[in-house]
Short mmCIF file of C-alpha atoms in Angstrom, two decimals:
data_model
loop_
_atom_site.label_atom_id
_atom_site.label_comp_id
_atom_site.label_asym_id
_atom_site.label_seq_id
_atom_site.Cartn_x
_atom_site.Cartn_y
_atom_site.Cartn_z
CA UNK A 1 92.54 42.51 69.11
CA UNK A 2 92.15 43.51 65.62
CA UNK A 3 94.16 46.57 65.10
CA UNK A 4 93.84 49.53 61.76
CA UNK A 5 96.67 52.26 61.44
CA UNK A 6 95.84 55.01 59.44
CA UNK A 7 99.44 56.57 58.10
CA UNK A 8 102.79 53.90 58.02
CA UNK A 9 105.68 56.32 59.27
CA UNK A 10 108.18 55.90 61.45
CA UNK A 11 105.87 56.06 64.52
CA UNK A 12 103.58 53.87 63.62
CA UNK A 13 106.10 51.32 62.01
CA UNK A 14 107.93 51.21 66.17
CA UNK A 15 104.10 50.97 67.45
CA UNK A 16 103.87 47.70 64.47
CA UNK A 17 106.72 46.19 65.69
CA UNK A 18 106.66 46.71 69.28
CA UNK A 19 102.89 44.93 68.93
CA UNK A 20 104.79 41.82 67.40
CA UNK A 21 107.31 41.54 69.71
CA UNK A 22 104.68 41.18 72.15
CA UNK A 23 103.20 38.63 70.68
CA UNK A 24 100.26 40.63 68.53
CA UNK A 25 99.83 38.04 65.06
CA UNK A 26 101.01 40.27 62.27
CA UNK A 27 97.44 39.24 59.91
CA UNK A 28 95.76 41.16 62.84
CA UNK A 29 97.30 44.15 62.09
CA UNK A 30 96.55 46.03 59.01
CA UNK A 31 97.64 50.05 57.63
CA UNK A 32 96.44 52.48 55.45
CA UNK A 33 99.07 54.82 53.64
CA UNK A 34 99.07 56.04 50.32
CA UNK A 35 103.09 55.86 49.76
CA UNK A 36 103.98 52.82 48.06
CA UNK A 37 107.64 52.89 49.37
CA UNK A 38 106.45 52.80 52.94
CA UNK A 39 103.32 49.91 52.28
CA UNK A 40 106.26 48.08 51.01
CA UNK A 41 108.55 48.85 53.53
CA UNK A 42 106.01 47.70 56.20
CA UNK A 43 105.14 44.48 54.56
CA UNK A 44 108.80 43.97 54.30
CA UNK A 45 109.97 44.56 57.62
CA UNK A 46 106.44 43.70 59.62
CA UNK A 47 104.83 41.39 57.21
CA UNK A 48 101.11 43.33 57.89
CA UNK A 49 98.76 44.44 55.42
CA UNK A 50 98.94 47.60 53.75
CA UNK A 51 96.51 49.47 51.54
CA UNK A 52 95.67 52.42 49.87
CA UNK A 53 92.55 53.31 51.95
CA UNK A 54 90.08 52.48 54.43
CA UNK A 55 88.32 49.18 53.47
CA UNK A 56 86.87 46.45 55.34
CA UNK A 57 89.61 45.75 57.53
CA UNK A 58 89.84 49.32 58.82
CA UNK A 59 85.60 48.90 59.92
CA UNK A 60 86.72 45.51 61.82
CA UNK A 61 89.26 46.94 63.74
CA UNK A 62 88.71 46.87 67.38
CA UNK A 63 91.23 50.39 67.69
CA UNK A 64 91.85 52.15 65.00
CA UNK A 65 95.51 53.96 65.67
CA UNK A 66 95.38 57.58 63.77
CA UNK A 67 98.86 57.63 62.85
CA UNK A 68 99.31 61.12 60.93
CA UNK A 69 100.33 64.42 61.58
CA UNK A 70 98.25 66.64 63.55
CA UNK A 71 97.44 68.96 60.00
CA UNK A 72 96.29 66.04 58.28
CA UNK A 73 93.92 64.77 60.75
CA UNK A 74 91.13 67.05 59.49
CA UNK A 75 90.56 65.04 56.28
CA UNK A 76 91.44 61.84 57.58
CA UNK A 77 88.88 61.98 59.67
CA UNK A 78 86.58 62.86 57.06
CA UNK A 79 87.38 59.75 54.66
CA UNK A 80 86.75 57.64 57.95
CA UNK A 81 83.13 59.44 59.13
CA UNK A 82 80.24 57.37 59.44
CA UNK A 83 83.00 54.37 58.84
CA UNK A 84 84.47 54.06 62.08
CA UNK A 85 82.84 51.01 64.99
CA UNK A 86 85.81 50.78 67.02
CA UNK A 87 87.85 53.45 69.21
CA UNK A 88 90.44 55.60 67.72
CA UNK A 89 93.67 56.81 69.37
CA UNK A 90 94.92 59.89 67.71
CA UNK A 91 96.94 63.27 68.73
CA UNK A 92 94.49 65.99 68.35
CA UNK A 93 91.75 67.50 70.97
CA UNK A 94 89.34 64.82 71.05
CA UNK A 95 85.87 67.56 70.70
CA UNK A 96 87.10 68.32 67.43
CA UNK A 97 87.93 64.81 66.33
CA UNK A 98 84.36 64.09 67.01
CA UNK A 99 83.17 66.46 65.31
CA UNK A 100 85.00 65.45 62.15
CA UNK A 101 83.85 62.04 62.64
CA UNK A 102 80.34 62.84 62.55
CA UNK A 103 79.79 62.18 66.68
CA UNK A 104 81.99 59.17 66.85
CA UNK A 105 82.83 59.69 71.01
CA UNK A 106 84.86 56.65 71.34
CA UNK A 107 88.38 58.19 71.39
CA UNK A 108 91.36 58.71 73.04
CA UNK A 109 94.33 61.37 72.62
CA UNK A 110 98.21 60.52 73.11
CA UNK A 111 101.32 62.21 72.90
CA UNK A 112 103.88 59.34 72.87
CA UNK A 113 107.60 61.13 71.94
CA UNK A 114 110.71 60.52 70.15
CA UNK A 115 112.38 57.33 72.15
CA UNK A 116 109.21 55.15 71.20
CA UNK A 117 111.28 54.38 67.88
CA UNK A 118 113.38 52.45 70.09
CA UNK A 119 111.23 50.61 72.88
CA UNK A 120 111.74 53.81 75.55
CA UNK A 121 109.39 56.15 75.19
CA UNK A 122 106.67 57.78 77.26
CA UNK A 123 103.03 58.53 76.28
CA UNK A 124 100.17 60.56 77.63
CA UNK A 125 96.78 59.83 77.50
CA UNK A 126 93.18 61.12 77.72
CA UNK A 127 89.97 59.08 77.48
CA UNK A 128 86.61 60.32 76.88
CA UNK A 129 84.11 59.01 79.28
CA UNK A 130 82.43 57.00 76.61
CA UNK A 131 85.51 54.61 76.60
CA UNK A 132 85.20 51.33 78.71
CA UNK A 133 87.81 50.26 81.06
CA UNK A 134 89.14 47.48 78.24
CA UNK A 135 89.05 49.77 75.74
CA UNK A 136 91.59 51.48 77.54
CA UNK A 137 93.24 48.68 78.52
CA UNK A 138 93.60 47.94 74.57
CA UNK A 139 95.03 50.92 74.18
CA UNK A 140 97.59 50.92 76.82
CA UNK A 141 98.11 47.22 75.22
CA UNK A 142 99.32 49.37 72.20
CA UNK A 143 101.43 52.26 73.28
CA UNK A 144 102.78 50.13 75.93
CA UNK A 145 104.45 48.43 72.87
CA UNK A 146 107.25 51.16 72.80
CA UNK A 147 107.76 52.35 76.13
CA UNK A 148 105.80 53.24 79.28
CA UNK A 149 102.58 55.18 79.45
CA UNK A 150 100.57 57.76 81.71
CA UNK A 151 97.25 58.41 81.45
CA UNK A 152 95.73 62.07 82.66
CA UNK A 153 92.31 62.59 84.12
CA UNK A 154 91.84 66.04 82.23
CA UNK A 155 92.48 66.87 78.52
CA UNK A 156 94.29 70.20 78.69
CA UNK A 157 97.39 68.43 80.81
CA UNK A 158 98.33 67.10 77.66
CA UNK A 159 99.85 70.26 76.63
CA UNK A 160 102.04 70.66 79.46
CA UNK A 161 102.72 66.87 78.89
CA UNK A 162 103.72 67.89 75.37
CA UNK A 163 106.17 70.49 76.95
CA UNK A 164 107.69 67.91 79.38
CA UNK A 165 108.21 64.94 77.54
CA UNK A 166 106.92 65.53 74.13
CA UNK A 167 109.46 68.27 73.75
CA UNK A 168 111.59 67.05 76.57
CA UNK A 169 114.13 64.78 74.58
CA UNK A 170 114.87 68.18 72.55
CA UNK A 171 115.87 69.63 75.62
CA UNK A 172 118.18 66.44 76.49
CA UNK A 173 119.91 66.53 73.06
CA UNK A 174 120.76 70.21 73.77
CA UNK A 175 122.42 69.42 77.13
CA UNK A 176 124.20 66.86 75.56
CA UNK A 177 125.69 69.04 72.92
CA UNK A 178 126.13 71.96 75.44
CA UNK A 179 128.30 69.35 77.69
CA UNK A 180 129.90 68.19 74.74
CA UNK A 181 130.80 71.92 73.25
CA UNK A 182 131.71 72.97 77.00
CA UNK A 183 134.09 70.08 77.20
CA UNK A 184 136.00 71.21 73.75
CA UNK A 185 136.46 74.26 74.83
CA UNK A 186 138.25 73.11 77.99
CA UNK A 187 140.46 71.51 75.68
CA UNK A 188 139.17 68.10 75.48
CA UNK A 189 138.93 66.53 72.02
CA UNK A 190 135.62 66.26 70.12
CA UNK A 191 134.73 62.69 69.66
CA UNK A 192 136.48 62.13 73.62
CA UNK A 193 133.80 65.32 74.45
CA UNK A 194 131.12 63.67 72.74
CA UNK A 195 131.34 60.12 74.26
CA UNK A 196 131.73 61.90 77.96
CA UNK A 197 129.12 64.30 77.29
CA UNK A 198 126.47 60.94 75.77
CA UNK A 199 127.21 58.46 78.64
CA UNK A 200 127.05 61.18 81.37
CA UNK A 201 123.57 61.92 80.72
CA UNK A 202 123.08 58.12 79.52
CA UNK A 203 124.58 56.31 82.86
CA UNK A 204 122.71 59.57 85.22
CA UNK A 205 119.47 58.35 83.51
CA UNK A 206 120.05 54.74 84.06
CA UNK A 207 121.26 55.40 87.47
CA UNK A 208 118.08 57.80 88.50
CA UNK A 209 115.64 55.32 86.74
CA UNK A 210 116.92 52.17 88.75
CA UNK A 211 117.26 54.10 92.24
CA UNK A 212 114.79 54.00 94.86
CA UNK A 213 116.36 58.12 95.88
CA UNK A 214 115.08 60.82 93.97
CA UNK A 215 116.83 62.62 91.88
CA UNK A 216 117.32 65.32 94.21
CA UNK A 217 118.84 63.09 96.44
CA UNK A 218 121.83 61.30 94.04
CA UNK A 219 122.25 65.53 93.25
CA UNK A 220 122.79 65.95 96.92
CA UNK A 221 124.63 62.89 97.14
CA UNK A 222 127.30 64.10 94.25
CA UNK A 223 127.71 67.34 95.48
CA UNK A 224 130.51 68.13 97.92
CA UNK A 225 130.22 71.09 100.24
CA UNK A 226 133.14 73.20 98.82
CA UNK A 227 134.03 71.07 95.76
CA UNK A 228 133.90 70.95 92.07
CA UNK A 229 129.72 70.26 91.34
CA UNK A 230 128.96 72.32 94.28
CA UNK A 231 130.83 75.31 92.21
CA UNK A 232 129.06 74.88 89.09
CA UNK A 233 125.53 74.40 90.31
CA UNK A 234 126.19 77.82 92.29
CA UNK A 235 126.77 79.20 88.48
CA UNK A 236 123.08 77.46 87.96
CA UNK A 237 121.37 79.46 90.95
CA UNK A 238 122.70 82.39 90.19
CA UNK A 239 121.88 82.32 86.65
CA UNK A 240 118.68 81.75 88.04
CA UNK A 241 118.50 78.08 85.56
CA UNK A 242 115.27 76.61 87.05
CA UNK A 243 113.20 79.23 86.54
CA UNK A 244 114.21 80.09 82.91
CA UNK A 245 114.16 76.32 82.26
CA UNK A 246 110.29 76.79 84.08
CA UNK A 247 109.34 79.46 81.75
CA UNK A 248 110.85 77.30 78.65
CA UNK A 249 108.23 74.66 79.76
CA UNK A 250 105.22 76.81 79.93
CA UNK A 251 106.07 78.64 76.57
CA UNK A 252 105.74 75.28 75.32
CA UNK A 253 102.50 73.92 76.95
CA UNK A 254 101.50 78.13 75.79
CA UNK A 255 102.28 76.88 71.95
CA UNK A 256 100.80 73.36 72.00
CA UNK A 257 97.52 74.90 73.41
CA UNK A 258 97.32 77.07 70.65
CA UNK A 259 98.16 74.84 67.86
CA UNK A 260 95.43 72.57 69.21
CA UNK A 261 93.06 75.22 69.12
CA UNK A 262 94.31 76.37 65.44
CA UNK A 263 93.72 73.02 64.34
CA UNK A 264 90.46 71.99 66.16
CA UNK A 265 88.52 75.19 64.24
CA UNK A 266 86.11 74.46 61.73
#
């Protein structure tokens, strides 16, 4: 599986080395980015190829990993049309990447998210039709390197799978710093507030994630009729926290819908 990233960030530097640590040779991996402090960087810590631009290693490649922001997709596309034999994964609505590549239909969209950089991250995924059951399997091969992955059987869920776990670890730092700032204001001191507030959410994760209960259940389970949780998630109902933290979500999927459409024009 010969594999071409276009753009060496941080992304596609976790994507590099979650490959090799799965056993992916390094010589069958190659990038294309323009700074010289991050083809260096690569070669130093991943020991792949780097270049400038597309060249005959990028035409080999059986996927071809579009590793840039979502604004500078237009004109990478455009260096790569009538280039490209292989499938692409990239983060941008898959009509318009076509249509940039010159008809090229063999593509998939993901939205991996923040916790990739360290092996435990989630991605969402749409196929066109045109791609074949390996092809796919490739893929999943690849952004199974940093985490698990989900794939959708409609393009638009991937803006509400932008709002829930694309955005989602935002929404987890800010509970962890409203814990955290809650705590100091009870009295307790910041870097004791800091480590409760981190290896609450850290140990509720780990305990959810391993438990055949839902989470629902270990709530239930915690909460004592007349005690101390039961008091503060009565606060949560009554500030009515579901549905504002609902409406959060769906401004969210709202935005990403229209940024895809802003950037798909044209």
């Amino acid at each position: 599986m010969r594999i071409a990233f276009l753009g060496g960030g941080n992304m596609a530097s976790a994507l590099i080395g979650g490959l090799l640590k799965k056993g992916v040779d390094a010589s069958w991996i190659s990038v294309i980015e323009v700074s010289p402090a991050a083809r260096e960087r690569l070669a130093a810590r991943h020991g792949v190829r780097a270049s400038t631009a597309p060249d005959a290693a990028t035409q080999k490649a059986d996927t071809l990993v579009l590793a840039v922001k979502p604004q500078d997709l237009r004109p990478a596309a455009a260096a790569l049309a009538g280039s490209v034999r292989g499938k692409l994964v990239a983060g941008v609505r898959l009509e318009a990447l076509s249509r940039w590549l010159g008809g090229h239909r063999k593509l998939v969209r993901c939205m991996p998210n923040t916790p990739a950089l360290i092996g435990a991250g989630i991605s969402g995924l749409y196929a066109l039709p045109e791609v074949s059951q390996d092809e796919r399997k490739r893929t999943q091969t690849i952004l199974g390197a940093v985490g698990e992955v989900v794939w959708l059987s409609e393009e638009r869920l991937l803006d509400p799978v932008t709002a829930v776990s694309g955005s989602g670890p935002a929404y987890v730092f800010w509970f962890i710093e409203q814990l955290a700032e809650s705590a100091r204001k009870m009295g307790i001191p910041a870097d004791a507030a800091s480590k409760l507030a981190l290896h609450t959410v850290l140990g509720a994760a780990r305990l959810a994630a391993g438990s055949e209960e839902s989470p629902a259940e270990l709530r239930r389970n915690v909460t004592s009729k007349g005690g101390t949780t039961e008091a503060a998630l009565k606060v949560f109902d009554e500030e009515q926290l579901a549905q504002r933290f609902a409406r959060a979500l769906e401004a969210a999927s709202r935005r990403g819908a229209d940024i895809g459409a802003e950037l798909g024009k044209g």
